[in-house]
Short mmCIF file of C-alpha atoms in Angstrom, two decimals:
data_model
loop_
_atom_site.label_atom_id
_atom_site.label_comp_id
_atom_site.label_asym_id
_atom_site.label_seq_id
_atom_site.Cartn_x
_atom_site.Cartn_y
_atom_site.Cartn_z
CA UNK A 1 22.77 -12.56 10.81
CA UNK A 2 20.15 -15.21 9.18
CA UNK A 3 21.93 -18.43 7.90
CA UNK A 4 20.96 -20.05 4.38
CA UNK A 5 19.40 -22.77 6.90
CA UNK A 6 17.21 -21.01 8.85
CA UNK A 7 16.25 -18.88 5.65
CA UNK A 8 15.62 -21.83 3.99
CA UNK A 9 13.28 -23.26 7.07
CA UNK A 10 11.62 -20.32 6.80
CA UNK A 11 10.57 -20.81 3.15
CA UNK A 12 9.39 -24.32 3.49
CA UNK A 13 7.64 -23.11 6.35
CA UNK A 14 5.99 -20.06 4.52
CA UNK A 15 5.18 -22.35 1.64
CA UNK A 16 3.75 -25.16 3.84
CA UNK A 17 1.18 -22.06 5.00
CA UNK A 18 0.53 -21.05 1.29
CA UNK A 19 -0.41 -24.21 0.24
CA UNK A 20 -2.20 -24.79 3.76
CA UNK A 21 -4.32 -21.73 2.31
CA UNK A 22 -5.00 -22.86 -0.63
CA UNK A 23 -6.28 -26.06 0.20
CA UNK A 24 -8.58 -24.59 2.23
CA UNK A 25 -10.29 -22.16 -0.44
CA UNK A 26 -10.09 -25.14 -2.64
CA UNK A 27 -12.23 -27.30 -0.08
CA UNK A 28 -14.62 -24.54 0.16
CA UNK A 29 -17.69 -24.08 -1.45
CA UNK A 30 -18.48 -22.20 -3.90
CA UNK A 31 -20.86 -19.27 -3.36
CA UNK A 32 -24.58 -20.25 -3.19
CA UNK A 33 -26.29 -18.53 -6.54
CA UNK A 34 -29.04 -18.05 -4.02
CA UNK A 35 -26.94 -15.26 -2.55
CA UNK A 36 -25.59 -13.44 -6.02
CA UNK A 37 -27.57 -10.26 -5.34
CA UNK A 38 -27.24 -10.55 -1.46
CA UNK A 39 -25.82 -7.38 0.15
CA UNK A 40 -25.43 -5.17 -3.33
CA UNK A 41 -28.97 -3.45 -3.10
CA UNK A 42 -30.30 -1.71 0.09
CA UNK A 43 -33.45 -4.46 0.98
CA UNK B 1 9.62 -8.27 8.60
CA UNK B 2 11.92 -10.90 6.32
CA UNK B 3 9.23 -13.54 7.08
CA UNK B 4 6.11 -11.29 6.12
CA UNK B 5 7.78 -10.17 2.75
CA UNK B 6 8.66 -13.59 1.87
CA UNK B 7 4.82 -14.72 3.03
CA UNK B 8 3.78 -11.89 0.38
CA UNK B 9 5.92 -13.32 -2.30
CA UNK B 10 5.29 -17.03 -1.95
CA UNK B 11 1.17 -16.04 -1.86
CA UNK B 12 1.55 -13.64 -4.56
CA UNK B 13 3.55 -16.44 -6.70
CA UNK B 14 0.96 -19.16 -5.89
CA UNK B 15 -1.32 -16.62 -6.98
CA UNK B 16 -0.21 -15.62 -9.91
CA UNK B 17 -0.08 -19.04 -11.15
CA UNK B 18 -3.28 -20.09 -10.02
CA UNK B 19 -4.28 -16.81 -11.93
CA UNK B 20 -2.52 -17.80 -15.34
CA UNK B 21 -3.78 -21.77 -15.02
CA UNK B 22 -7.00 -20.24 -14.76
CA UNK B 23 -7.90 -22.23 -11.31
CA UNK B 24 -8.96 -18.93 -9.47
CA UNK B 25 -12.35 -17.87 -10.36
CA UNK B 26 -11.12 -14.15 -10.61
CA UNK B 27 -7.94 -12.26 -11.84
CA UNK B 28 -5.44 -10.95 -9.23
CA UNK B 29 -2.83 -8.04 -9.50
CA UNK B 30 0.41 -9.15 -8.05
CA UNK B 31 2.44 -7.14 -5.54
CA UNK B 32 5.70 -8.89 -6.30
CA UNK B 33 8.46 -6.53 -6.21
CA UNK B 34 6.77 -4.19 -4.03
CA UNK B 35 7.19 -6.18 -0.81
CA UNK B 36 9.35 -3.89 1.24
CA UNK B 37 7.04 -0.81 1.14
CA UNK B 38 4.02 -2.88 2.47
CA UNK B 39 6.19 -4.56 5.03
CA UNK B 40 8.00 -1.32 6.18
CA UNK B 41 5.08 0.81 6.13
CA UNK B 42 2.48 -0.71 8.17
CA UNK B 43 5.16 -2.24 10.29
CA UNK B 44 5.38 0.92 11.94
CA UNK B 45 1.86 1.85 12.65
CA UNK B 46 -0.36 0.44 15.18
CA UNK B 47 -2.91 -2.13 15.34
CA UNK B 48 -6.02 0.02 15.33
CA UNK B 49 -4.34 2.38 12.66
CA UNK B 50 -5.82 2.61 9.52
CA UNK B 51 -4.33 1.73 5.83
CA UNK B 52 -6.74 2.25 2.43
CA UNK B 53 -5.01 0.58 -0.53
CA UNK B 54 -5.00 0.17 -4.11
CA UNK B 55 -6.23 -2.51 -5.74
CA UNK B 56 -2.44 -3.93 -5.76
CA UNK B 57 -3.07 -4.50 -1.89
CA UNK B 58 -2.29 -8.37 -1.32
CA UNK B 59 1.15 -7.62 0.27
CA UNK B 60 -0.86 -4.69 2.45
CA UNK B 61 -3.95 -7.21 3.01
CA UNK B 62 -1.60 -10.14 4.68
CA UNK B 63 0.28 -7.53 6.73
CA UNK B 64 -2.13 -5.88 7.83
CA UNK B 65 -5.49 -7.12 8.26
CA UNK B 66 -6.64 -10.19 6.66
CA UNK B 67 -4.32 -13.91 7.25
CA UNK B 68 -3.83 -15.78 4.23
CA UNK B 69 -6.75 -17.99 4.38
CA UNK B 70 -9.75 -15.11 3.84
CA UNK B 71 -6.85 -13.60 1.48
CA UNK B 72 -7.38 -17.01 -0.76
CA UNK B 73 -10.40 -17.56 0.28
CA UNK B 74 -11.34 -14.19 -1.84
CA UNK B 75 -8.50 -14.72 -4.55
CA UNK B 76 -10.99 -17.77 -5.20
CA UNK B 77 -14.24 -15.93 -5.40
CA UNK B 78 -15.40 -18.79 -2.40
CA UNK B 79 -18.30 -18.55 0.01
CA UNK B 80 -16.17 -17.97 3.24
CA UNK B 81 -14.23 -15.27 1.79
CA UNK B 82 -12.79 -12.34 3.57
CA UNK B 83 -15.90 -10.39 5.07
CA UNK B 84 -18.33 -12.38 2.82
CA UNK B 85 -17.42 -10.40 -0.15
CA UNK B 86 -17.90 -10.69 -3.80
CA UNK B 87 -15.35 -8.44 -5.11
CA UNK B 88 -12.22 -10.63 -5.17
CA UNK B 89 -8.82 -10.13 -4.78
CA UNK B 90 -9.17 -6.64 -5.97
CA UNK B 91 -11.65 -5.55 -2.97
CA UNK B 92 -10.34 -6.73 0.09
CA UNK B 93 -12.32 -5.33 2.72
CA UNK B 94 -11.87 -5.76 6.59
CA UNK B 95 -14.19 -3.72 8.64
CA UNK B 96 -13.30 -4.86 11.51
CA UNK B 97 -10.18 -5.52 13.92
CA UNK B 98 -7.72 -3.89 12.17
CA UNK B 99 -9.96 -1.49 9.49
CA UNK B 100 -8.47 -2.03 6.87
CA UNK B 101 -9.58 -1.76 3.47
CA UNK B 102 -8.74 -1.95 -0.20
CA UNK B 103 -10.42 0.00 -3.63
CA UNK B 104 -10.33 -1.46 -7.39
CA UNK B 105 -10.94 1.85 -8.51
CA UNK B 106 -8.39 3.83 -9.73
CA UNK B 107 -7.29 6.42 -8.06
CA UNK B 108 -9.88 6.37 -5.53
CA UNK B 109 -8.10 5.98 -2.50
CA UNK B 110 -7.43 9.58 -1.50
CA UNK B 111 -10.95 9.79 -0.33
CA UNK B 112 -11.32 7.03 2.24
CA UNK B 113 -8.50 8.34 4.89
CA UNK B 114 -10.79 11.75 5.56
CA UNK B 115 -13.84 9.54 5.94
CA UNK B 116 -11.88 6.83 8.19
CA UNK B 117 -11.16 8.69 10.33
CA UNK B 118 -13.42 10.12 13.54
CA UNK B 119 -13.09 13.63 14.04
CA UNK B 120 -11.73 12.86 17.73
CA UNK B 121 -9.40 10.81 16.75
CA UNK B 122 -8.12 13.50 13.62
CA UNK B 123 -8.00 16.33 16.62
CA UNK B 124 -6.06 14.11 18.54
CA UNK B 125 -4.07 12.48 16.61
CA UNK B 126 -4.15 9.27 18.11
CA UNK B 127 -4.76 7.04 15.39
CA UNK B 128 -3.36 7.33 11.61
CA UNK B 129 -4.27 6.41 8.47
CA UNK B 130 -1.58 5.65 5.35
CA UNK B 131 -2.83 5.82 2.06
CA UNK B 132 -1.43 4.16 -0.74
CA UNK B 133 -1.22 4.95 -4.24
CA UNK B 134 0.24 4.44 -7.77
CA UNK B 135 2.00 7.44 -9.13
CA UNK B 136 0.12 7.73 -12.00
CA UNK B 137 -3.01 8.62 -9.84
CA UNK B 138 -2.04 11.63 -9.08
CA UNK B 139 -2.76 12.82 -12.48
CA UNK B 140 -6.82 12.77 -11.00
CA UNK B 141 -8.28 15.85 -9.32
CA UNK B 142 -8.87 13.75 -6.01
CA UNK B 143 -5.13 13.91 -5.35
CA UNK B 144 -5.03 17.22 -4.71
CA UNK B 145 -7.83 17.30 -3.19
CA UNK B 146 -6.75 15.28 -0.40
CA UNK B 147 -4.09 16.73 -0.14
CA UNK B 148 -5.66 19.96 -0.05
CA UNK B 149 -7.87 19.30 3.00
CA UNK B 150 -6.69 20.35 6.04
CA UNK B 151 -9.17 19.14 8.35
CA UNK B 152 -7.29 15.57 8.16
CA UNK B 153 -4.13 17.16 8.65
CA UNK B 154 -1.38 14.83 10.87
CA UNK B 155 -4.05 11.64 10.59
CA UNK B 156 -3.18 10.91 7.17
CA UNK B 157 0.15 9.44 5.71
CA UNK B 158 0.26 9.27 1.76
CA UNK B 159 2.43 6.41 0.21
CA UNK B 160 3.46 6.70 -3.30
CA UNK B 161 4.28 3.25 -4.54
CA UNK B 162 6.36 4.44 -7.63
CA UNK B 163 6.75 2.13 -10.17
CA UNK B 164 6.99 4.03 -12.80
CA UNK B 165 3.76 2.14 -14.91
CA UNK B 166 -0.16 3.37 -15.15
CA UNK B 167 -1.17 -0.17 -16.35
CA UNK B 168 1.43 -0.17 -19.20
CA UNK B 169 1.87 3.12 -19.55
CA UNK B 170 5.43 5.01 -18.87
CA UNK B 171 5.01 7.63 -16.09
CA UNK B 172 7.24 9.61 -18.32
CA UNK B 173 4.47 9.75 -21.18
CA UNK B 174 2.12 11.14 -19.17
CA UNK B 175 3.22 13.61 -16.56
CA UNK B 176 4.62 16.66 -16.52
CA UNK B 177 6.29 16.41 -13.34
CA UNK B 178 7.92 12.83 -12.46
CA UNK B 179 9.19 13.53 -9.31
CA UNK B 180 5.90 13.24 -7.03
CA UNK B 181 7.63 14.35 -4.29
CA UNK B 182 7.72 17.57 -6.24
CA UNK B 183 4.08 18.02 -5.91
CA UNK B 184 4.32 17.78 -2.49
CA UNK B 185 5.09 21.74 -1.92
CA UNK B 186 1.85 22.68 -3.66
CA UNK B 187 0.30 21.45 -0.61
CA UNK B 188 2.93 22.41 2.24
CA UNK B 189 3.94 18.92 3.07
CA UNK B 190 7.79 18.76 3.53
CA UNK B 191 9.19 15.55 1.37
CA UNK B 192 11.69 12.49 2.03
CA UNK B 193 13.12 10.48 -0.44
CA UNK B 194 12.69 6.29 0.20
CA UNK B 195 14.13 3.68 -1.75
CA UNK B 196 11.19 0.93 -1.54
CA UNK B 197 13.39 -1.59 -2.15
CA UNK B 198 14.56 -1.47 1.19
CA UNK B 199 12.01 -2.85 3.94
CA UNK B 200 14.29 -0.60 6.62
CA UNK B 201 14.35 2.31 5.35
CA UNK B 202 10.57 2.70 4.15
CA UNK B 203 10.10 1.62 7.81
CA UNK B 204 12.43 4.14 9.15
CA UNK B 205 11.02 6.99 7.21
CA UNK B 206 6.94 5.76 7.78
CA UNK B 207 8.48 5.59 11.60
CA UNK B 208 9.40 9.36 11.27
CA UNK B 209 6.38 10.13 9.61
CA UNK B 210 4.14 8.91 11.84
CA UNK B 211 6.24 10.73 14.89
CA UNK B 212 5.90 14.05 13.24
CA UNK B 213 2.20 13.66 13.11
CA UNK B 214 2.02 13.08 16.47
CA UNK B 215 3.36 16.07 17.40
CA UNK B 216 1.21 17.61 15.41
CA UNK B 217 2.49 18.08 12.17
CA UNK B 218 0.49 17.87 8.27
CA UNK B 219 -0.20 14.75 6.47
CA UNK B 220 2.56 12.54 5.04
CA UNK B 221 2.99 11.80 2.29
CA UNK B 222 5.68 9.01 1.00
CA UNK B 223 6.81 8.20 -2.14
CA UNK B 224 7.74 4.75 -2.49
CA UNK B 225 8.95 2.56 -5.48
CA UNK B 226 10.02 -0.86 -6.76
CA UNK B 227 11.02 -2.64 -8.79
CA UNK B 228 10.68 -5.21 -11.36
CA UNK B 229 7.81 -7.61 -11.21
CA UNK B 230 6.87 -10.58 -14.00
CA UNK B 231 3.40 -8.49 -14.03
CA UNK B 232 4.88 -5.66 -15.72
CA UNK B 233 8.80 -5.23 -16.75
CA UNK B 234 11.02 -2.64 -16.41
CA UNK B 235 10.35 -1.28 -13.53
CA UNK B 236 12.76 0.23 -11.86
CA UNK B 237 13.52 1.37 -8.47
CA UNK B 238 12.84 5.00 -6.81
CA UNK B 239 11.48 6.43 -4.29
CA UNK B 240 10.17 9.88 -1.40
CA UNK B 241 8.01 10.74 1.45
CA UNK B 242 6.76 13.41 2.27
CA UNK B 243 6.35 14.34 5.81
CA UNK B 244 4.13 16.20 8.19
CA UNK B 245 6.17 19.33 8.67
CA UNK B 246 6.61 20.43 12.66
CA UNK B 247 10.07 22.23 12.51
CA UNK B 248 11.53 24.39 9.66
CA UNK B 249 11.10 23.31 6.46
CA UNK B 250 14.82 22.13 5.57
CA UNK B 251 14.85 20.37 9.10
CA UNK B 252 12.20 18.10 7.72
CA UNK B 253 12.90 17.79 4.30
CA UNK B 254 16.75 16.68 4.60
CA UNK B 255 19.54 17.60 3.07
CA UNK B 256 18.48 15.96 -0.17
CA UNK B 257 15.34 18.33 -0.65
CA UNK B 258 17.16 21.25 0.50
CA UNK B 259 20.16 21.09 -2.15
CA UNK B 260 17.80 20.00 -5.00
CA UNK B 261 15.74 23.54 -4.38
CA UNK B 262 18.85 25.07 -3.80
CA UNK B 263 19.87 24.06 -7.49
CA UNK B 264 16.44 24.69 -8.76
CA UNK B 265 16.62 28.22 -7.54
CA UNK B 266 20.49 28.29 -9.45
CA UNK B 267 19.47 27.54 -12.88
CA UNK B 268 16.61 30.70 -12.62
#
């Protein structure tokens, strides 16, 4: 069986990747409005 | 499987209060709550298997097809996100490795796994395709349909994720049969009860499914449900499958199914 230690690595780990994730989408751009009606209608 | 349900729930919380703080470009529908039957589910298919989800299909998305970042990356409406897409959270699409792929419109599901699926690979039953649902979609005429159609017979596995609320509306209110497992005779499929609150046994039972397929069976379908989320309360608990049939019919259905006809066929 899992210990309250190792389950509690594992959820400062999990976090750690959450917020990892997030950063990232927060350092990304935004979408270009050049693009808004890119791949909706057939060219 | 502990470590992908809590990855589900600590996304899914971030998410939610991203969502309420208003930081995330677009509005997300959490999965909390319904952890175990993503988890279980897809834990026992392959790879190159196939899942079509509802548009409550984070939980499905990080097990199955997408890592977090596209996941976020979409959540936040941002230029990489997941497949260049503009739908948000509610549209995950992955076309590729793992074909995978999620619809925002209600009810809509049902008609992807037919059209996922090659015709070689339906005859040979080689690669699967679960569909998940809400229970209140199968009050729409594509439901039955689905489960109607024969020529996707042992390719598809239906999951029910029960949780008792269409939006905010009691299950109760507007069905006249609760039990979906019930409608699962209409259509010949033999049915399994699940709790979805328990990651095993949704992946013992999606294990079984997928098994009886193999040997050639009719689709699954499994009836799944949690729980209580912050999204929507009281939600309770409850949950079926029901299975490609291969063998008799009480064989496959269990005991369960078998004594609750059994008492059926009593009170007439």
């Amino acid at each position: 069986m899992i210990d309250q230690s190792a389950l509690d690595a594992m959820d400062g780990e999990i976090h750690a990747v959450v917020e990892a994730a997030v950063k990232f989408a927060d350092d990304s751009p935004d979408p270009d409005p050049a693009e808004l009606y890119a791949d909706v209608l057939a060219d | 499987m502990l470590r992908r349900m809590l990855l589900i729930r600590r996304f899914e919380e971030k998410t939610g209060r991203r969502t309420r703080s208003a930081r995330s470009a677009v509005s997300a529908i959490s999965n909390i709550g319904q952890e175990a039957v993503a988890v279980g589910s897809l834990s026992a298919l392959r790879d190159d298997d196939y899942a079509i989800s509802s548009y409550r299909e984070h939980g499905q998305a990080l097990v199955a097809a997408f890592r977090r970042v596209p996941s976020w990356q979409s959540c936040s409406a941002r230029r990489r996100a997941a497949r260049r897409a503009k739908g948000g959270s509610m549209h995950l699409f992955d076309a590729g490795g793992a074909s995978w792929a999620a619809t925002a419109s209600w009810a809509a599901t049902y008609r992807s796994p037919p059209g996922s699926l090659s015709p070689s690979s339906i005859k040979a039953a080689t690669r699967f395709c679960v569909c998940f649902f809400g229970e209140a979609a199968v009050n729409i005429g594509a439901f039955h349909e689905a489960l109607t159609w024969r020529p996707c017979e042992a390719a598809v596995i239906f999951v029910c994720e029960n949780n008792r609320y269409g939006m905010g509306t009691a299950f109760e209110r507007v069905a006249a049969v609760t039990d979906v497992v019930e409608h699962a005779c209409s259509y010949d499929m033999a049915a399994e009860m699940v709790d979805g609150m328990n990651v095993l046994t949704v992946y013992e039972v999606t294990r079984r499914a997928v098994e009886r397929a193999r040997k050639g069976g009719h689709p699954t379908c499994s009836r799944s449900a949690p729980t209580a989320t912050w999204a929507t309360p009281c939600r309770t608990p409850c949950t079926a499958c029901i299975a490609p049939r291969t063998r008799s019919r009480a064989e496959e259905e269990g005991p369960d199914h078998a004594a609750r006809r059994e008492a059926k066929g009593k009170r007439k």
